[in-house]
mmCIF file of C-alpha atoms in Angstrom:
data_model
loop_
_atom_site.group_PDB
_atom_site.id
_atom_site.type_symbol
_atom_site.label_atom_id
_atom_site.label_comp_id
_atom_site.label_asym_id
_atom_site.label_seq_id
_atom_site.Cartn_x
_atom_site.Cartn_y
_atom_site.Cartn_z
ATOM 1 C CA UNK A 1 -56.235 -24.863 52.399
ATOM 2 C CA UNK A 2 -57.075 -21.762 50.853
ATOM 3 C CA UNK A 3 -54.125 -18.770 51.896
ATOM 4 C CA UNK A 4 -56.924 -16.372 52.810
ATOM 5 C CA UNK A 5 -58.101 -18.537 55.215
ATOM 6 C CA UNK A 6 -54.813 -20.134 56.552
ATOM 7 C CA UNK A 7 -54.290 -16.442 57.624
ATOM 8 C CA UNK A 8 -57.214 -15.277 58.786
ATOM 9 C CA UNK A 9 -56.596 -18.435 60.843
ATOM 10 C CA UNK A 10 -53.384 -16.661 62.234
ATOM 11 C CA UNK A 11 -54.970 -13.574 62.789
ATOM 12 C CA UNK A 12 -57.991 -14.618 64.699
ATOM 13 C CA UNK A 13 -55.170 -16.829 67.178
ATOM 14 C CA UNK A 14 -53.233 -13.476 67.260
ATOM 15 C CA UNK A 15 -56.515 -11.403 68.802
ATOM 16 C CA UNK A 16 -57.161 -13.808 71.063
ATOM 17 C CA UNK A 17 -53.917 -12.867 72.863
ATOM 18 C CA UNK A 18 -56.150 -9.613 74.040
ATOM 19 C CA UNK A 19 -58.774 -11.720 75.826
ATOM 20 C CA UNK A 20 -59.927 -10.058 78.916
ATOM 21 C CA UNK A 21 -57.839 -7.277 78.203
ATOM 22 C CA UNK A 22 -59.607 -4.556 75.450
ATOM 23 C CA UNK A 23 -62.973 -4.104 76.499
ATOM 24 C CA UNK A 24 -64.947 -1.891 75.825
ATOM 25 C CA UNK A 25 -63.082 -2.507 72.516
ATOM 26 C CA UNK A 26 -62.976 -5.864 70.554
ATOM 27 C CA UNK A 27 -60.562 -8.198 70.165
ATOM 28 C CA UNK A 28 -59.257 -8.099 66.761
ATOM 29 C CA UNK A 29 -55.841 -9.688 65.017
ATOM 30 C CA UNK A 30 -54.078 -8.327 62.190
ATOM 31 C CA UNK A 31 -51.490 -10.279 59.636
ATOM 32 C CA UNK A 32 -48.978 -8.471 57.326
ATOM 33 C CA UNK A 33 -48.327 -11.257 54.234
ATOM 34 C CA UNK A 34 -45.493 -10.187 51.089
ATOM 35 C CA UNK A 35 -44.732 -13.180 48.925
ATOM 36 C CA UNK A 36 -46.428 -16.188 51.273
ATOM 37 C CA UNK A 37 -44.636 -14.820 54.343
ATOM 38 C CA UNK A 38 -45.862 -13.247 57.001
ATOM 39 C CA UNK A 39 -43.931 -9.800 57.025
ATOM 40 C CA UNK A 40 -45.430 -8.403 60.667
ATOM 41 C CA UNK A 41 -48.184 -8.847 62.779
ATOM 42 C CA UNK A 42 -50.056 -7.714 65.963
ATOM 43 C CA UNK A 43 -53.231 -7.651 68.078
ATOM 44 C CA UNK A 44 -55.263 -5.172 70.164
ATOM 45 C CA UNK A 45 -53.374 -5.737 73.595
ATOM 46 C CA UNK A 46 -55.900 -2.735 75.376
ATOM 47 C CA UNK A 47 -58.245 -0.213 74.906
ATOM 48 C CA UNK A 48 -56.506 3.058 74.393
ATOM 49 C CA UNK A 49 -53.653 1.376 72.356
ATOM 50 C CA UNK A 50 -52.464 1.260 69.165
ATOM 51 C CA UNK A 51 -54.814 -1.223 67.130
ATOM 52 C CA UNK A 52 -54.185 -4.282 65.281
ATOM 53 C CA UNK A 53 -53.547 -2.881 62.255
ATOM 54 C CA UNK A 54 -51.274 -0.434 63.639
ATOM 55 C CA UNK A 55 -49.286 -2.535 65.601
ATOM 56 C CA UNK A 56 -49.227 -5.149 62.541
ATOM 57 C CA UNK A 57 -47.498 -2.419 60.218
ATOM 58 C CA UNK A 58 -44.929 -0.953 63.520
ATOM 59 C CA UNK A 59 -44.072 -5.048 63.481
ATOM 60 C CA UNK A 60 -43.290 -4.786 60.312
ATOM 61 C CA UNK A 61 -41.483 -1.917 59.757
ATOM 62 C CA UNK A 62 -39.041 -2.613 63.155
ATOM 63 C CA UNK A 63 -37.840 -5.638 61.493
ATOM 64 C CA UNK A 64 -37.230 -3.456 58.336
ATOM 65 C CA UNK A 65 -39.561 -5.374 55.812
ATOM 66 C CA UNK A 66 -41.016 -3.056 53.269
ATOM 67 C CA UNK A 67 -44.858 -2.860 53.798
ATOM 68 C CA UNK A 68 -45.917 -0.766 50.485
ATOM 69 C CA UNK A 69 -47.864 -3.743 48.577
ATOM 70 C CA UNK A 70 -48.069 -6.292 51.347
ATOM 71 C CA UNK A 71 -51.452 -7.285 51.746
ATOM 72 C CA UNK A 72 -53.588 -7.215 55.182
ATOM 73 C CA UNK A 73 -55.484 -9.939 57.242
ATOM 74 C CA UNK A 74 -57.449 -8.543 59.422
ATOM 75 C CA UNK A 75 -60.243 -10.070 61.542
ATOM 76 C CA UNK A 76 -62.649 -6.755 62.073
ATOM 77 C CA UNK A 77 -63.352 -3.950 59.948
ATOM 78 C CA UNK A 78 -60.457 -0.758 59.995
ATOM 79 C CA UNK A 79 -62.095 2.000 62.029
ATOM 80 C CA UNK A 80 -62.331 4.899 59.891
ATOM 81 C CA UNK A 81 -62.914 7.230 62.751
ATOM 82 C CA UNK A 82 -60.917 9.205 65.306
ATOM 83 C CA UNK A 83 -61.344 7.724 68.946
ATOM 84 C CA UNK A 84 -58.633 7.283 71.611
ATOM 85 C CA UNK A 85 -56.448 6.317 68.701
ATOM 86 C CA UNK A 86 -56.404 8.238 64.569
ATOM 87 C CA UNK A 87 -58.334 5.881 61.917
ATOM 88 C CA UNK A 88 -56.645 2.767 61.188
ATOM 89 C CA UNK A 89 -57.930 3.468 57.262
ATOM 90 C CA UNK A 90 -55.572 6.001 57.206
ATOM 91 C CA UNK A 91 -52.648 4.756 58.719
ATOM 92 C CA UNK A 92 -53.490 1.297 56.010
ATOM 93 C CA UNK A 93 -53.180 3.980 53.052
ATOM 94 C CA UNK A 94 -50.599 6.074 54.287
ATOM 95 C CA UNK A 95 -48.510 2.378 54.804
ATOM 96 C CA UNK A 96 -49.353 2.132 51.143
ATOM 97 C CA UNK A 97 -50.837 -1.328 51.078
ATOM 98 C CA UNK A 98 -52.320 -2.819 48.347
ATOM 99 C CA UNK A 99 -54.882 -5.230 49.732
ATOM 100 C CA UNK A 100 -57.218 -5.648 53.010
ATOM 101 C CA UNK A 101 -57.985 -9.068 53.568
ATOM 102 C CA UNK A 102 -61.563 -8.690 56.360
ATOM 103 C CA UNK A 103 -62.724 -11.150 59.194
ATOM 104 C CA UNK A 104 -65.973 -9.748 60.548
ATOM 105 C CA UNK A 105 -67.748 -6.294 59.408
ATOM 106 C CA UNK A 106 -67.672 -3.412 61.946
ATOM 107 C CA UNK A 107 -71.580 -4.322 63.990
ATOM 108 C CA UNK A 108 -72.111 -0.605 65.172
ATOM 109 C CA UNK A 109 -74.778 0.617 62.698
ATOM 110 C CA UNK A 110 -73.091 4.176 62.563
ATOM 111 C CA UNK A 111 -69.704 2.235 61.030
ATOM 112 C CA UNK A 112 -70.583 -1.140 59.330
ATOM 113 C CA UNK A 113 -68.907 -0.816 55.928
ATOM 114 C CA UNK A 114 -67.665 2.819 56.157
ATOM 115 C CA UNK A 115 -63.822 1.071 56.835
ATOM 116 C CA UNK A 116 -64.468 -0.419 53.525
ATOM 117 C CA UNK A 117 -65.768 1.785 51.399
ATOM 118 C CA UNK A 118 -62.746 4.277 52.547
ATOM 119 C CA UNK A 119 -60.062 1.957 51.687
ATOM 120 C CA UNK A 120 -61.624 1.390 48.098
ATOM 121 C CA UNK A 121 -62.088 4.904 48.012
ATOM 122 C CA UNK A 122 -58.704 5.194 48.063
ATOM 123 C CA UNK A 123 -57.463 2.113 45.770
ATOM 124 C CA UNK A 124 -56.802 -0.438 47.854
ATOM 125 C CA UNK A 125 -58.058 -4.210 47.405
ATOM 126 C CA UNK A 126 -60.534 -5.413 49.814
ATOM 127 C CA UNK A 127 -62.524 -8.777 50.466
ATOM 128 C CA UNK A 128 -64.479 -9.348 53.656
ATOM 129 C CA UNK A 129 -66.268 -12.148 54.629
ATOM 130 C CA UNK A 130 -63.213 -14.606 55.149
ATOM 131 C CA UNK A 131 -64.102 -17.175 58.411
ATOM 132 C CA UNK A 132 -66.913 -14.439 59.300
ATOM 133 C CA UNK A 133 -68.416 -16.613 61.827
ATOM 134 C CA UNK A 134 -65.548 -17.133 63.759
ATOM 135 C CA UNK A 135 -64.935 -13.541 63.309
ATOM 136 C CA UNK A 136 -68.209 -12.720 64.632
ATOM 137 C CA UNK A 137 -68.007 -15.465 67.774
ATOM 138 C CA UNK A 138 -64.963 -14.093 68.765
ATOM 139 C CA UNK A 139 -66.640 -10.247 69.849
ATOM 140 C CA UNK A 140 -70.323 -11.907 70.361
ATOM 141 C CA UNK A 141 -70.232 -9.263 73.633
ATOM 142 C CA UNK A 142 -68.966 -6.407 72.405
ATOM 143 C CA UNK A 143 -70.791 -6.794 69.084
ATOM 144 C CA UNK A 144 -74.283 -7.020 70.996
ATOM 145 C CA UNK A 145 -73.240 -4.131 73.599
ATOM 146 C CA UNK A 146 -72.451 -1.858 70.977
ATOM 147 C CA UNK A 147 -75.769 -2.459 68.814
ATOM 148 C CA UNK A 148 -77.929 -3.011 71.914
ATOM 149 C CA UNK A 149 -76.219 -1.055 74.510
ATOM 150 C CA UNK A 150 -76.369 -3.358 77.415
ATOM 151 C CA UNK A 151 -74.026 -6.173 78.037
ATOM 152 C CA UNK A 152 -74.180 -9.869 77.050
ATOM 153 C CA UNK A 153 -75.497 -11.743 79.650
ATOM 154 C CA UNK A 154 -74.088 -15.449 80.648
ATOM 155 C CA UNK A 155 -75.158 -17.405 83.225
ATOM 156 C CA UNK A 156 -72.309 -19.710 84.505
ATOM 157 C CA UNK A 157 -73.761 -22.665 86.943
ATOM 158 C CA UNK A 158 -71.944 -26.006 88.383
ATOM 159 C CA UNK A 159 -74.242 -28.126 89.532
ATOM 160 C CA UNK A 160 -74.775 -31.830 90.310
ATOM 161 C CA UNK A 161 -76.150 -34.424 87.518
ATOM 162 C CA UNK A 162 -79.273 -33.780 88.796
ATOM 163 C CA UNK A 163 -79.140 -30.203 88.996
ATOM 164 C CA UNK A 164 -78.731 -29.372 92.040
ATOM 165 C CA UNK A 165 -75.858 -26.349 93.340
ATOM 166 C CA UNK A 166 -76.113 -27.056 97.290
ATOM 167 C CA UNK A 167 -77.580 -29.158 99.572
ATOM 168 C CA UNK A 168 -80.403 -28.437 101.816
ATOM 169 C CA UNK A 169 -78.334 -27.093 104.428
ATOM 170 C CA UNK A 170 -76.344 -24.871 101.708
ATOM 171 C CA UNK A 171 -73.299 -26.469 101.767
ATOM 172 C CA UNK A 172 -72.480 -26.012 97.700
ATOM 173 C CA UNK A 173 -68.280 -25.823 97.722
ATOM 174 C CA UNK A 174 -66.174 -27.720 95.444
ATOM 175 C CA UNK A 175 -69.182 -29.474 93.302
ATOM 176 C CA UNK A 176 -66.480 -29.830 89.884
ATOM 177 C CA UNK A 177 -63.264 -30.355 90.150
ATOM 178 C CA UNK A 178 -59.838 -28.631 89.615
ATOM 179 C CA UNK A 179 -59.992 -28.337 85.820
ATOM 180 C CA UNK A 180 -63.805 -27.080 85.387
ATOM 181 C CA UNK A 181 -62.889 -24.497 87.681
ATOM 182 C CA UNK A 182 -60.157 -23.463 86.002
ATOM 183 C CA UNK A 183 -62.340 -22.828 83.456
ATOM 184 C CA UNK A 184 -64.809 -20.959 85.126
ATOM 185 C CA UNK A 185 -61.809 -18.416 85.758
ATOM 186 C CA UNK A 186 -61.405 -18.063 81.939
ATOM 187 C CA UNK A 187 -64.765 -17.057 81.972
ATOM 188 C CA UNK A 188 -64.031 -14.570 84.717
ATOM 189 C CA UNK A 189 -61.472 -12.961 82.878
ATOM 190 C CA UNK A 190 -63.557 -12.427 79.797
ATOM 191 C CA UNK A 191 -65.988 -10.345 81.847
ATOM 192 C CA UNK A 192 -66.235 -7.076 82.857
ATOM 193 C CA UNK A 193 -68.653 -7.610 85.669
ATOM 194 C CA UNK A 194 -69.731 -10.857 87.455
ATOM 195 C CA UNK A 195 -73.157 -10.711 89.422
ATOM 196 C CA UNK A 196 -74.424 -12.518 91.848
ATOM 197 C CA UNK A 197 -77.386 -12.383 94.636
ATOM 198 C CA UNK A 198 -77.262 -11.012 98.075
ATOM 199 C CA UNK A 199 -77.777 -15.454 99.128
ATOM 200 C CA UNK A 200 -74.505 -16.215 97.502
ATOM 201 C CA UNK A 201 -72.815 -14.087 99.352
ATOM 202 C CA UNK A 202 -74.797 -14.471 102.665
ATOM 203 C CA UNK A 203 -73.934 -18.519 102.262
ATOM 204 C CA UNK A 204 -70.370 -18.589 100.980
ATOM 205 C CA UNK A 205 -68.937 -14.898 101.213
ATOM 206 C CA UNK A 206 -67.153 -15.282 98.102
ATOM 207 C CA UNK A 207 -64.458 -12.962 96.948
ATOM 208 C CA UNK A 208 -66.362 -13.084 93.305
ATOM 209 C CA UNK A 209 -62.505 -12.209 91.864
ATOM 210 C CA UNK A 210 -60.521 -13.681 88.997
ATOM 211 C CA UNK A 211 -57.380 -15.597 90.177
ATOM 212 C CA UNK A 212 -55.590 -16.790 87.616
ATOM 213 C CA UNK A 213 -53.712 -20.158 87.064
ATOM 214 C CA UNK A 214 -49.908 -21.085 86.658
ATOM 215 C CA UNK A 215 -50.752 -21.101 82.786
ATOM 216 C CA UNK A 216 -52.914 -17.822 83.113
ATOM 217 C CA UNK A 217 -50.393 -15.507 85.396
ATOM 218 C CA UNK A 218 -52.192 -12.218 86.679
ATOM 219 C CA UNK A 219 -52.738 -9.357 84.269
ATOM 220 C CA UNK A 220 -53.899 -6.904 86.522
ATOM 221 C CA UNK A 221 -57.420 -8.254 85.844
ATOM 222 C CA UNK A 222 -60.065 -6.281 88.146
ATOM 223 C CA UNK A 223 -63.649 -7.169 87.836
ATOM 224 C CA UNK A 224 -66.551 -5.467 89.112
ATOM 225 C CA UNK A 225 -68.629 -7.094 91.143
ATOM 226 C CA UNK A 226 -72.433 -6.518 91.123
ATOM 227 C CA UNK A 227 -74.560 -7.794 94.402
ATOM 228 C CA UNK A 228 -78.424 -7.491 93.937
ATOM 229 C CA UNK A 229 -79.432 -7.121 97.261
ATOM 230 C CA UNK A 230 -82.889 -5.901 97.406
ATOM 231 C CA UNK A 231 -82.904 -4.954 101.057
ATOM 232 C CA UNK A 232 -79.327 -3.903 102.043
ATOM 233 C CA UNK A 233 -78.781 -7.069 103.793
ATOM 234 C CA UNK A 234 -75.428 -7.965 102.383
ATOM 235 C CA UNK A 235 -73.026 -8.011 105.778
ATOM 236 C CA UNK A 236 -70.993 -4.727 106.357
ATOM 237 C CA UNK A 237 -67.956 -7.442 107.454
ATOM 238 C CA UNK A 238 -68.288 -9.551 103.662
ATOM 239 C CA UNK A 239 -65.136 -9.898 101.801
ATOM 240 C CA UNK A 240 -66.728 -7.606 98.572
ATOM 241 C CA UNK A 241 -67.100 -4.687 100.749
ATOM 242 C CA UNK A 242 -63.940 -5.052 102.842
ATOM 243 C CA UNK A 243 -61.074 -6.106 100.623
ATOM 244 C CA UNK A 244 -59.046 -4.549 98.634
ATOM 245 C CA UNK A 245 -60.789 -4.391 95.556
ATOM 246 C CA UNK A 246 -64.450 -3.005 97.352
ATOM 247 C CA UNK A 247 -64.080 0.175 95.531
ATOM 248 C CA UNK A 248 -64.916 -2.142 92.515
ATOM 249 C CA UNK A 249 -68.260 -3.256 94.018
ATOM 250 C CA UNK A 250 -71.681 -2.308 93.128
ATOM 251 C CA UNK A 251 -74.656 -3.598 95.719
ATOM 252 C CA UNK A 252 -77.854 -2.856 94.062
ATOM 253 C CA UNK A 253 -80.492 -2.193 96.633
ATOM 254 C CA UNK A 254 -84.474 -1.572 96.243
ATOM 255 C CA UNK A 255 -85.671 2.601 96.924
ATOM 256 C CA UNK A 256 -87.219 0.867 99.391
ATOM 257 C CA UNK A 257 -84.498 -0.428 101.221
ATOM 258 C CA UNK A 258 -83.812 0.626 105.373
ATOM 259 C CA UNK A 259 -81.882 3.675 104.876
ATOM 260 C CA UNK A 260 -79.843 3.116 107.861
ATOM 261 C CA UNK A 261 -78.262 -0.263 106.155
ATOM 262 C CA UNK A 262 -78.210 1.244 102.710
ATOM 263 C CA UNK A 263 -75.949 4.349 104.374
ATOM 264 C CA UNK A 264 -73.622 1.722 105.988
ATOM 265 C CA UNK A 265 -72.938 -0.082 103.034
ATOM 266 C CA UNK A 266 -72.179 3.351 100.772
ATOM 267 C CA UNK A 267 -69.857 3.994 102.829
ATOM 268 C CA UNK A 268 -67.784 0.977 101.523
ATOM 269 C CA UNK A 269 -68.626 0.038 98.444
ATOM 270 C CA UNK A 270 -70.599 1.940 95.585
ATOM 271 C CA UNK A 271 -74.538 1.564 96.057
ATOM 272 C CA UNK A 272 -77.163 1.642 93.586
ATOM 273 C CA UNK A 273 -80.750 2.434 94.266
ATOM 274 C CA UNK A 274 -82.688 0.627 91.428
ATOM 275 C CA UNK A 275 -86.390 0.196 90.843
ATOM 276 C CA UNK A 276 -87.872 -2.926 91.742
ATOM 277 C CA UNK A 277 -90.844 -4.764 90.414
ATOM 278 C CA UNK A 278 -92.541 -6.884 93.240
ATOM 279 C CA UNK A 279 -89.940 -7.220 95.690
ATOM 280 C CA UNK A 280 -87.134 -7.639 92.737
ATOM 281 C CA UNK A 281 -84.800 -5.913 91.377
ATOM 282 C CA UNK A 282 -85.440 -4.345 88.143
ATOM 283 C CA UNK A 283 -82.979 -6.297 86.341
ATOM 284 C CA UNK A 284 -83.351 -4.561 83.058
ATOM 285 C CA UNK A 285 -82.987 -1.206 84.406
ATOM 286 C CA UNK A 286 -79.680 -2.734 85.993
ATOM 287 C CA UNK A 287 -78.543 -4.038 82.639
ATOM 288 C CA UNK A 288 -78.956 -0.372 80.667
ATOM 289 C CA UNK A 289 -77.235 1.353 83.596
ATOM 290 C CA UNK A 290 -74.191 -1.306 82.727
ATOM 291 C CA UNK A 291 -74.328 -0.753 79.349
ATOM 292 C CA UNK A 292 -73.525 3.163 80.095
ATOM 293 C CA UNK A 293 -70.708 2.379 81.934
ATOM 294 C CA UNK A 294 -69.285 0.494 79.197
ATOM 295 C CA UNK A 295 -69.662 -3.094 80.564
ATOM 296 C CA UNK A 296 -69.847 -5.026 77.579
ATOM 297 C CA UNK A 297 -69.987 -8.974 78.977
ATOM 298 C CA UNK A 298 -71.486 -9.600 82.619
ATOM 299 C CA UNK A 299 -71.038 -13.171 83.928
ATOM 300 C CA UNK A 300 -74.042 -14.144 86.232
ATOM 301 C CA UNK A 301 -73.050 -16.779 89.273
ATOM 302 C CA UNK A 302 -75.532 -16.339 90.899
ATOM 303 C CA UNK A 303 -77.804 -18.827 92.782
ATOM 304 C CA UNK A 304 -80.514 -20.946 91.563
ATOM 305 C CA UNK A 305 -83.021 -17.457 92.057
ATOM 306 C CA UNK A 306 -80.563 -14.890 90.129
ATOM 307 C CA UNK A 307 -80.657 -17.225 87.274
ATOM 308 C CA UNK A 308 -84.136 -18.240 86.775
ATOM 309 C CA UNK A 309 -84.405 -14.117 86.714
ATOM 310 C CA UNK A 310 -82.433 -13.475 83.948
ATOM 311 C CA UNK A 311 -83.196 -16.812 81.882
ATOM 312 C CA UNK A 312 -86.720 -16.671 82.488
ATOM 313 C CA UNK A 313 -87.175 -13.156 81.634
ATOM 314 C CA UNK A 314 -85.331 -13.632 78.439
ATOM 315 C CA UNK A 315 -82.354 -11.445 79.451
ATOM 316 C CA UNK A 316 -79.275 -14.280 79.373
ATOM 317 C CA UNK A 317 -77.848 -14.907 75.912
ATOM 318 C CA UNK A 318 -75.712 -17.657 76.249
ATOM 319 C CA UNK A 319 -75.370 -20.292 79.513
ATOM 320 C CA UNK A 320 -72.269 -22.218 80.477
ATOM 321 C CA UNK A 321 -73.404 -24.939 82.394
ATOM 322 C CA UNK A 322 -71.101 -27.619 84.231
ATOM 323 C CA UNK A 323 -71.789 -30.701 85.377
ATOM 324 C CA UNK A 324 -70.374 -33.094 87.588
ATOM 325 C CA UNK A 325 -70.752 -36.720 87.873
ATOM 326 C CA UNK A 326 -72.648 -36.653 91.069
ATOM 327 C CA UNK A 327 -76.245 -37.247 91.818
ATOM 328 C CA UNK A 328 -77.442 -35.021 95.133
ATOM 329 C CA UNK A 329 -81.180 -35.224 95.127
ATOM 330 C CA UNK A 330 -83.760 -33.930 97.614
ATOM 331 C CA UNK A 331 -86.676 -32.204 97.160
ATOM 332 C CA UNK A 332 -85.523 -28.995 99.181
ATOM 333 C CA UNK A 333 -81.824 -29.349 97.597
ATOM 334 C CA UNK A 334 -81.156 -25.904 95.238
ATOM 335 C CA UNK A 335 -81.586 -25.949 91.993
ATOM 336 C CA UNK A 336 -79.702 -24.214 89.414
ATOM 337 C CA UNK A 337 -82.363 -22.635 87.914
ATOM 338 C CA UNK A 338 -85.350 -22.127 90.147
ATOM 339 C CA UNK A 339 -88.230 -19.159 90.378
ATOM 340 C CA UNK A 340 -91.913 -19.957 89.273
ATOM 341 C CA UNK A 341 -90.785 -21.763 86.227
ATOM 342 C CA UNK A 342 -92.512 -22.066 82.688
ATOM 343 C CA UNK A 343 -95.669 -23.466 82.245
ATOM 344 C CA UNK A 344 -96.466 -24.132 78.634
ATOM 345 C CA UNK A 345 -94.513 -25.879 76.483
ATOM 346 C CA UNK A 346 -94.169 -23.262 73.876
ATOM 347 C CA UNK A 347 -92.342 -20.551 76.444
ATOM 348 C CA UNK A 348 -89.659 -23.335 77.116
ATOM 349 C CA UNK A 349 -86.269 -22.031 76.613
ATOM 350 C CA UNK A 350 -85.099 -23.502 73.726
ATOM 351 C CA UNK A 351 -80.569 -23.496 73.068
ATOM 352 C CA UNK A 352 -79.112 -23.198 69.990
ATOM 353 C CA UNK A 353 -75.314 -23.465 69.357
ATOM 354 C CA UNK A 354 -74.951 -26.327 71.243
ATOM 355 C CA UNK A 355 -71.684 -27.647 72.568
ATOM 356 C CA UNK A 356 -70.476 -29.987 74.993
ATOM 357 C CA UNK A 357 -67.088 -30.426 76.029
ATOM 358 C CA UNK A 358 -65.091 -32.745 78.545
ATOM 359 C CA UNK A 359 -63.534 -30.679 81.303
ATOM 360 C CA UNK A 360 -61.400 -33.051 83.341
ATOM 361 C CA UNK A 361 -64.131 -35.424 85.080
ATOM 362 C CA UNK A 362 -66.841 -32.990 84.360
ATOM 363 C CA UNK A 363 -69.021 -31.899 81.236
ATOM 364 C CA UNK A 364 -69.783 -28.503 80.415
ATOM 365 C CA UNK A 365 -72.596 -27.108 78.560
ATOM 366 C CA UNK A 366 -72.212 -23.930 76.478
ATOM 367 C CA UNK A 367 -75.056 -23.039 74.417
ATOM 368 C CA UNK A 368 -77.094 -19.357 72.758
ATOM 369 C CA UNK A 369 -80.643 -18.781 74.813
ATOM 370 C CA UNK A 370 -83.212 -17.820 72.033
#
């Protein structure tokens, strides 16, 4: 195997230790290498923090290996600007090493290639382009949030083979087992916001948090949790407005919601009054107000409603979809994805990316919406 990619390899592994934990920043590994060996190394652990290429040369130095020549792996493009934290360009010269060794290219337009062009500038060696797509996959939310400016959308649904998320009567607990679940946490901790519909919560008054597993122990993880609730109806006694974490909820109501209900529910948990179009929630408006707060990756659970909304009107990017080996049926039974549907055959929504993997005795779906 080529060395440039055996440890870009080891980078990329090394960022992932930040998952869940950096946004609004990316995840991003870094890889010291002197003479074949790997001389220090780090990852972005938070926003705020040192980054990787920072903590890659402290590594280094602490266990008194001489950086001046080494050369750098790196899975994003150095910053070359002052944020929370001084340029990692500079603190890359100033280290005195020789060569810069790049995943991924910096996405935000004001950036892309500036890194770069600085460390040249100054004499050091750089190649980028090494396991790119990887690179890329790794920050596919952050790298559309910073170019778009709203978050990537997924829609995360467990349904039945035929499916189907609940029965008539709404009884929808427990449809995949133990180990599909677990992975719908991972997915939770990923995000910065998980949304659902004021139905879901009026059928299962979920807690919509992420608890983690024996392998995944808690890292202080909190999301925010979004309810679209066109007409304030979400119950004053629901877990989302009356646990601990309420502060962190956001109930989107219509202007034209009864002001009475709307005032009980600001007063414990954060409301936002959002346009509506029909009787729905402007979901685009919803999305750009996100994006300002610096959510980068919103999950959607919500029912079979919620995510015909955002699939239909083109505003989910990628869907995780798990099924498990049961067969419901019934005409009124909910469907995963319901609303008016798509008539012609040329608006279909067509996937791309498509992957599907065993997860215990289920099968999951994860695939890019064009």
């Amino acid at each position: 195997m080529n060395s440039d990619v055996h440890w870009m390899r080891r980078a990329l592994r090394l960022a992932l230790r930040g998952y869940g934990q950096t946004s609004p920043n990316p995840m991003v590994g870094a890889v010291l290498v002197r003479g074949g060996k790997v001389i220090g190394e780090g990852w972005h652990r938070k926003a705020g923090e040192p980054h990787a290429e920072v903590e890659a040369i402290r590594d280094a130095q602490h266990k008194g290996q001489r950086v001046t020549g080494a050369t750098l792996y790196v899975t994003l493009e150095p910053c070359c600007t002052h944020g929370r934290t001084p340029p990692c360009t500079e603190a890359i010269v100033k280290a005195g090493i020789a060569r810069v060794i790049v995943g991924a290219i910096d996405p935000n337009p004001r950036h892309s290639g500036r890194g770069l062009k600085s460390l040249s500038a100054s004499g050091v060696r750089v190649t980028s382009g090494i396991l790119e797509s990887n690179a890329t996959r790794l920050n596919e939310a952050f790298n559309h949030w910073i170019v778009k400016g709203t978050p990537f959308v997924t829609v995360k649904a467990a349904m039945t083979l035929d499916g189907k998320i609940a029965a008539v009567g709404g009884e929808s607990k427990w449809i995949t087992g133990e180990i599909a679940r677990a992975y719908g946490m991972r997915l939770r901790q990923r995000a910065d916001a998980i949304l659902v519909g004021v139905n879901t919560i009026l059928a299962d008054d979920p807690s919509l948090t992420f608890r983690p597993t024996k392998k995944r122990q808690d890292n202080g993880k909190v999301l925010r949790r979004m309810i679209l609730d066109t007409q304030a109806r979400t119950p004053l006694v629901a877990k989302v407005v009356t646990d601990r974490w309420a502060h962190n909820t956001i109930v989107v109501i219509g202007k034209d919601a009864p002001q009475r209900r709307a005032a009980a529910l600001a007063k414990k948990a954060t409301v936002w009054h959002a346009p509506t179009k029909g009787n729905r929630i402007d979901l685009r408006w919803v999305l750009r107000r996100l994006g300002k707060e610096n959510v980068t990756d919103l999950l959607v659970e919500g029912g079979g409603e919620v995510n015909a909304s955002f699939l239909l009107e083109r505003l989910a990017h990628r869907i995780a979809f798990f099924y498990a080996p049961k067969i419901l049926g019934g005409r009124a039974s909910i469907k995963a994805v319901g609303g008016d549907g798509l008539l012609h055959k040329n608006e279909w929504l067509r996937l791309r990316e498509v992957e599907w993997e065993n997860v215990g005795r289920d099968l999951l779906l994860t695939a890019r919406v064009d």
